[in-house]
Coordinates of C-alpha atoms in Angstrom, one line a residue:
M1195 CA 198.4 -28.1 -53.5
Y1196 CA 201.1 -29.3 -55.8
Y1197 CA 204.1 -31.5 -55.3
V1198 CA 206.9 -33.1 -57.4
E1199 CA 206.8 -36.8 -57.9
R1200 CA 210.6 -37.5 -58.3
N1201 CA 211.7 -39.8 -61.0
T1202 CA 213.8 -42.7 -59.8
I1203 CA 217.5 -41.8 -59.4
T1204 CA 219.9 -44.7 -60.4
A1205 CA 223.5 -44.8 -61.7
A1206 CA 222.2 -44.8 -65.2
T1207 CA 220.5 -41.5 -64.6
F1208 CA 223.7 -39.6 -64.7
L1209 CA 225.1 -38.9 -68.1
A1210 CA 228.6 -37.7 -69.1
G1211 CA 229.1 -34.2 -68.0
S1212 CA 227.5 -34.6 -64.7
V1213 CA 229.4 -34.4 -61.3
A1214 CA 231.9 -37.2 -61.4
E1215 CA 232.0 -40.1 -59.0
P1216 CA 234.5 -40.0 -57.5
S1217 CA 234.6 -36.1 -57.8
A1218 CA 237.8 -34.1 -57.8
T1219 CA 237.7 -33.9 -54.0
E1220 CA 236.9 -37.6 -53.4
T1221 CA 239.1 -40.7 -53.2
E1222 CA 237.9 -44.3 -53.9
W1223 CA 238.5 -46.9 -51.3
V1224 CA 241.1 -49.5 -52.4
S1225 CA 241.3 -52.9 -50.8
G1226 CA 244.6 -53.4 -48.8
A1227 CA 245.5 -49.7 -48.8
A1228 CA 246.6 -48.0 -45.6
V1229 CA 244.3 -45.2 -44.4
T1230 CA 245.0 -42.6 -41.7
K1231 CA 242.4 -41.8 -39.1
G1232 CA 240.2 -39.0 -40.2
Q1233 CA 240.7 -39.6 -43.9
E1234 CA 237.7 -40.3 -46.1
R1235 CA 237.1 -42.8 -48.8
I1236 CA 234.1 -43.4 -51.0
R1237 CA 232.4 -46.6 -52.1
S1238 CA 231.0 -45.6 -55.6
T1239 CA 229.0 -48.9 -55.6
L1240 CA 227.1 -47.5 -52.6
H1241 CA 227.5 -43.9 -53.4
R1242 CA 228.6 -43.2 -49.8
V1243 CA 231.5 -41.4 -48.2
F1244 CA 233.1 -43.2 -45.1
R1245 CA 235.5 -41.6 -42.7
A1246 CA 238.2 -43.7 -40.9
A1247 CA 237.6 -43.8 -37.2
A1248 CA 241.1 -45.3 -36.6
D1249 CA 244.3 -45.9 -38.5
I1250 CA 243.9 -48.8 -40.9
A1251 CA 247.0 -50.7 -41.7
A1252 CA 248.0 -51.9 -45.2
G1253 CA 246.7 -55.3 -46.1
V1254 CA 243.2 -54.9 -44.6
N1255 CA 240.6 -55.9 -47.2
T1256 CA 237.3 -55.5 -45.3
P1257 CA 235.3 -52.8 -47.1
P1258 CA 234.1 -49.8 -44.9
E1259 CA 230.4 -50.8 -45.0
D1260 CA 231.3 -54.1 -43.3
D1261 CA 233.5 -52.6 -40.6
P1262 CA 231.6 -50.0 -38.7
T1263 CA 234.0 -50.0 -35.8
K1264 CA 236.7 -48.5 -38.0
W1265 CA 234.7 -46.6 -40.5
Q1266 CA 231.9 -44.1 -40.0
D1267 CA 229.2 -43.6 -42.7
M1268 CA 229.2 -39.9 -43.3
R1269 CA 227.2 -38.8 -46.3
S1270 CA 226.3 -39.4 -49.9
T1271 CA 229.0 -38.8 -52.5
D1272 CA 229.1 -35.5 -54.3
R1273 CA 227.1 -36.8 -57.2
Y1274 CA 224.2 -38.0 -55.1
L1275 CA 224.3 -35.1 -52.4
P1276 CA 221.3 -33.2 -53.9
F1277 CA 219.1 -36.2 -54.4
G1278 CA 218.3 -37.4 -50.9
P1279 CA 216.8 -39.0 -48.9
V1280 CA 218.9 -42.0 -49.8
V1281 CA 219.3 -45.6 -48.4
R1282 CA 222.5 -45.6 -46.3
A1283 CA 224.9 -48.5 -46.2
D1284 CA 223.1 -49.8 -43.1
K1285 CA 219.8 -50.0 -45.2
K1286 CA 218.2 -47.0 -43.3
L1287 CA 216.6 -44.2 -45.2
V1288 CA 218.2 -40.9 -44.3
Y1289 CA 218.2 -37.2 -45.3
E1290 CA 221.4 -35.3 -44.7
G1291 CA 220.8 -31.8 -45.8
N1292 CA 224.4 -31.4 -47.0
A1293 CA 224.9 -29.0 -50.0
L1294 CA 227.0 -29.6 -52.9
Q1295 CA 229.4 -26.7 -53.3
S1296 CA 232.1 -25.6 -55.7
T1297 CA 234.3 -22.5 -56.2
A1298 CA 236.3 -24.0 -59.0
A1299 CA 233.7 -24.7 -61.6
D1300 CA 229.9 -24.6 -62.4
I1301 CA 227.8 -27.4 -61.0
E1302 CA 226.1 -29.3 -63.8
Y1303 CA 224.0 -32.5 -63.9
R1304 CA 223.1 -34.1 -67.2
T1305 CA 220.5 -36.7 -66.5
L1306 CA 218.4 -39.2 -68.4
Q1307 CA 214.8 -38.7 -67.6
R1308 CA 211.5 -40.4 -68.6
Y1309 CA 208.6 -38.1 -68.9
A1310 CA 209.7 -35.3 -66.5
N1311 CA 208.0 -32.0 -66.8
T1312 CA 209.2 -30.2 -63.6
V1313 CA 212.5 -29.3 -61.8
A1314 CA 212.7 -28.0 -58.3
I1315 CA 216.0 -26.7 -57.0
F1316 CA 216.8 -25.7 -53.4
G1317 CA 219.8 -24.1 -51.6
M1318 CA 221.1 -22.2 -54.6
R1319 CA 224.1 -20.0 -54.5
G1320 CA 225.9 -18.5 -57.3
A1321 CA 225.1 -16.1 -60.3
R1322 CA 222.5 -18.1 -62.3
W1323 CA 220.5 -21.2 -62.5
R1324 CA 219.8 -23.0 -65.8
V1325 CA 217.5 -25.9 -66.9
Q1326 CA 217.7 -27.3 -70.4
V1327 CA 215.6 -30.1 -72.0
Y1328 CA 216.9 -32.1 -75.0
D1329 CA 214.6 -34.5 -76.8
K1330 CA 217.1 -37.4 -76.7
V1331 CA 220.5 -38.5 -75.5
G1332 CA 223.5 -38.6 -77.8
A1333 CA 223.7 -37.8 -81.4
G1334 CA 221.0 -35.8 -83.1
Q1335 CA 219.6 -34.3 -79.9
V1336 CA 217.8 -30.9 -80.1
L1337 CA 217.4 -28.3 -77.4
K1338 CA 213.7 -28.1 -76.8
R1339 CA 213.5 -25.7 -74.0
E1340 CA 215.8 -23.6 -71.8
R1341 CA 214.8 -21.8 -68.7
T1342 CA 217.3 -19.6 -66.7
G1343 CA 217.3 -16.9 -64.1
T1344 CA 219.5 -14.9 -61.7
I1345 CA 220.0 -16.2 -58.1
K1346 CA 220.3 -12.8 -56.6
R1347 CA 217.6 -10.3 -57.5
P1348 CA 219.0 -7.6 -59.8
A1349 CA 219.3 -4.0 -58.4
R1350 CA 216.4 -1.7 -59.3
G1351 CA 218.6 1.3 -59.3
Y1352 CA 221.7 2.9 -57.7
W1353 CA 220.3 3.1 -54.2
D1354 CA 219.2 -0.5 -54.3
Y1355 CA 222.7 -1.5 -55.7
A1356 CA 224.6 0.5 -53.1
Y1357 CA 222.4 0.1 -50.0
G1358 CA 219.5 -2.2 -50.8
Q1359 CA 218.9 -5.7 -49.4
R1360 CA 218.5 -7.7 -52.5
Y1361 CA 217.2 -11.1 -51.5
M1362 CA 218.7 -14.4 -52.7
R1363 CA 216.5 -16.7 -54.8
D1364 CA 217.6 -19.8 -53.0
R1365 CA 214.9 -22.0 -54.6
V1366 CA 213.1 -22.2 -57.9
L1367 CA 210.4 -24.3 -59.4
V1368 CA 210.5 -24.8 -63.2
T1369 CA 207.3 -26.2 -64.7
D1370 CA 205.8 -26.8 -68.1
L1371 CA 208.9 -28.5 -69.5
P1372 CA 208.3 -30.6 -72.7
I1373 CA 208.2 -34.3 -71.9
F1374 CA 209.9 -37.2 -73.8
P1375 CA 210.3 -40.9 -73.0
G1376 CA 214.1 -40.5 -73.0
A1377 CA 215.0 -36.9 -72.6
E1378 CA 218.3 -35.3 -71.4
I1379 CA 217.6 -32.7 -68.7
R1380 CA 220.5 -30.6 -67.7
V1381 CA 220.5 -28.6 -64.4
S1382 CA 223.3 -26.2 -63.6
I1383 CA 224.3 -23.6 -61.2
E1384 CA 226.6 -21.1 -62.7
G1385 CA 228.9 -18.4 -61.3
T1386 CA 231.8 -16.1 -62.0
P1387 CA 235.4 -17.2 -61.4
G1388 CA 236.0 -18.0 -57.7
Q1389 CA 232.3 -17.5 -56.9
L1390 CA 230.6 -20.1 -54.6
R1391 CA 228.1 -22.2 -56.4
S1392 CA 225.9 -24.4 -54.3
M1393 CA 222.9 -26.7 -54.6
S1394 CA 221.4 -28.7 -51.6
Q1395 CA 218.4 -30.4 -53.2
C1396 CA 217.3 -31.1 -56.8
E1397 CA 213.9 -32.8 -57.6
I1398 CA 213.3 -33.8 -61.2
G1399 CA 210.1 -35.4 -62.1
K1400 CA 206.3 -35.0 -62.6
L1401 CA 204.2 -32.1 -61.2
R1402 CA 201.3 -33.6 -59.3
Y1403 CA 198.1 -31.9 -58.0
L1404 CA 196.0 -32.8 -55.0
P1405 CA 192.4 -32.5 -56.3
G1406 CA 190.7 -29.3 -55.1
I1407 CA 187.8 -26.8 -55.6
L1408 CA 189.8 -23.6 -55.4
P1409 CA 192.7 -22.8 -57.6
G1410 CA 195.6 -24.7 -56.0
G1411 CA 193.2 -26.2 -53.6
V1412 CA 194.6 -24.4 -50.5
E1413 CA 192.4 -22.1 -48.5
Y1414 CA 193.5 -18.7 -47.2
G1415 CA 195.1 -18.9 -43.8
L1416 CA 198.2 -20.9 -45.0
T1417 CA 200.9 -20.9 -42.3
R1418 CA 204.6 -21.0 -42.9
A1419 CA 206.7 -21.1 -39.7
P1420 CA 210.5 -20.5 -40.2
K1421 CA 212.7 -22.6 -37.9
V1422 CA 216.4 -23.4 -37.3
Y1423 CA 217.9 -26.8 -36.4
T1424 CA 220.2 -26.8 -33.4
A1425 CA 221.8 -29.2 -30.9
S1426 CA 223.0 -28.0 -27.5
K1427 CA 225.8 -29.5 -25.4
Q1428 CA 226.8 -28.6 -21.8
E1429 CA 230.6 -28.3 -21.6
T1430 CA 232.7 -29.4 -18.6
N1431 CA 233.6 -25.8 -17.9
G1432 CA 229.9 -24.8 -17.6
A1433 CA 229.6 -23.2 -21.1
T1434 CA 226.9 -24.3 -23.5
S1435 CA 227.8 -25.0 -27.1
V1436 CA 225.0 -24.7 -29.6
L1437 CA 225.4 -26.3 -33.0
I1438 CA 223.5 -24.7 -35.8
Y1439 CA 223.2 -26.9 -38.7
G1440 CA 220.4 -25.7 -41.0
S1441 CA 217.1 -23.8 -41.3
S1442 CA 213.8 -24.5 -42.9
Y1443 CA 210.1 -23.8 -42.2
D1444 CA 207.0 -25.9 -41.5
M1445 CA 203.9 -25.4 -43.5
S1446 CA 200.3 -26.1 -42.6
G1447 CA 196.9 -25.3 -44.1
V1448 CA 193.6 -26.6 -45.4
I1449 CA 192.9 -28.1 -48.8
D1450 CA 189.3 -27.8 -50.2
L1451 CA 188.3 -31.1 -51.8
A1452 CA 185.3 -32.1 -53.9
A1453 CA 183.8 -35.0 -52.0
L1454 CA 184.2 -37.2 -55.1
Q1455 CA 187.9 -36.5 -55.0
E1456 CA 188.4 -37.4 -51.3
D1457 CA 189.3 -41.0 -52.0
S1458 CA 192.0 -40.0 -54.5
A1459 CA 193.4 -37.4 -52.1
L1460 CA 193.7 -39.9 -49.3
S1461 CA 195.5 -42.3 -51.5
Q1462 CA 197.9 -39.6 -52.5
F1463 CA 198.5 -38.5 -48.8
R1464 CA 199.3 -42.1 -47.8
S1465 CA 201.8 -42.4 -50.7
L1466 CA 203.5 -39.1 -49.5
L1467 CA 203.8 -39.8 -45.8
G1468 CA 207.4 -40.2 -44.6
K1469 CA 209.0 -39.1 -47.9
G1470 CA 211.0 -36.1 -48.6
V1471 CA 209.0 -34.2 -51.3
A1472 CA 209.0 -30.8 -52.9
Y1473 CA 205.6 -29.0 -52.2
T1474 CA 204.1 -25.7 -53.2
P1475 CA 200.7 -24.4 -52.3
T1476 CA 200.1 -22.6 -55.6
L1477 CA 201.8 -21.8 -58.9
A1478 CA 200.6 -18.2 -58.7
P1479 CA 203.2 -15.5 -58.9
G1480 CA 204.6 -14.2 -55.5
Y1481 CA 204.8 -17.6 -53.8
E1482 CA 208.3 -18.5 -54.8
Q1483 CA 209.5 -18.8 -51.1
S1484 CA 206.5 -21.1 -50.3
L1485 CA 208.3 -23.8 -52.4
M1486 CA 209.5 -26.2 -49.7
F1487 CA 211.1 -29.6 -49.3
G1488 CA 209.7 -31.6 -46.4
L1489 CA 207.8 -34.5 -44.9
L1490 CA 204.0 -34.7 -44.9
T1491 CA 203.4 -35.7 -41.3
S1492 CA 199.6 -35.7 -41.2
A1493 CA 196.5 -34.8 -43.3
P1494 CA 193.3 -35.5 -41.3
T1495 CA 190.4 -35.3 -43.9
T1496 CA 186.9 -34.4 -42.9
R1497 CA 183.6 -34.7 -45.0
E1498 CA 182.1 -31.3 -44.5
N1499 CA 178.8 -31.9 -46.3
F1500 CA 177.5 -34.0 -49.2
G1501 CA 179.7 -32.4 -51.8
Q1502 CA 182.7 -31.0 -50.0
S1503 CA 185.6 -32.3 -47.9
K1504 CA 188.5 -30.6 -46.2
A1505 CA 192.0 -31.9 -45.5
K1506 CA 194.2 -30.2 -42.8
F1507 CA 197.8 -30.8 -43.8
D1508 CA 201.0 -30.5 -41.8
I1509 CA 204.4 -30.6 -43.6
Q1510 CA 207.7 -30.7 -41.6
G1511 CA 210.3 -28.8 -43.4
L1512 CA 213.8 -30.3 -44.0
P1513 CA 216.8 -28.1 -44.1
V1514 CA 217.9 -27.2 -47.6

């Protein structure tokens, strides 16, 4: 079993050329400015978007995070959307599952990273994805590696082009990137003019491995259960409204562990509990859709015999 240990994301992570804050569709909150109910303002110091729950008259100087009766904390700013979970203004750790989208231009992040060798991207829409690694930031940088690919699988012939169902590569795991103490890693989603580009989650960091006997450590019998997130409401006229707000899948299975590696695995499990993390059971070809972003909820570990242990893991998928 593999997972991505994400590098810490701070304001200094984002370099010039990344999604701006505020973005072209966002407006910074200004002390004393009048705001109409329903309008949104961002607090770039918190990287949060707030929506006015009531009309706010000119001259009011209380910032949105300190006035929850008049402002509703909605989501992360566009710059931070693909990098959740995040700490909300009320100090709670939340995952929102909102995708960053654009039809006007490509989505690009230029980030300062320390010893990152892996990028996982989820919720992709557009024509192509691209990951580039430069050995340093600023003058004298050299492109060390570039990986790119199409988001929609190319047609294999005329019949496939006209009638086939070509699946979308909505996720990708890019590994074996060269590592540097201060590298610039660029992640972009590209498209043709007017085409929707989208990215819902981006994990940049180090590829980690849960110790195992078998390649990848995961036994046959791995289960992946697709699911949809919904909320139902009974209307006053007797009708039922169903809100559909995302899909994902849960994953469960068994990892073979050498008994001497059990203690290390338990330590890793504890560090992963309750965190949004990118997981993949194997790096072997043909398992692209097994790359998932989710929460490790349990991993009971049993000593089978003198030299072998087994860990039964359950991962709750988050919508991406």
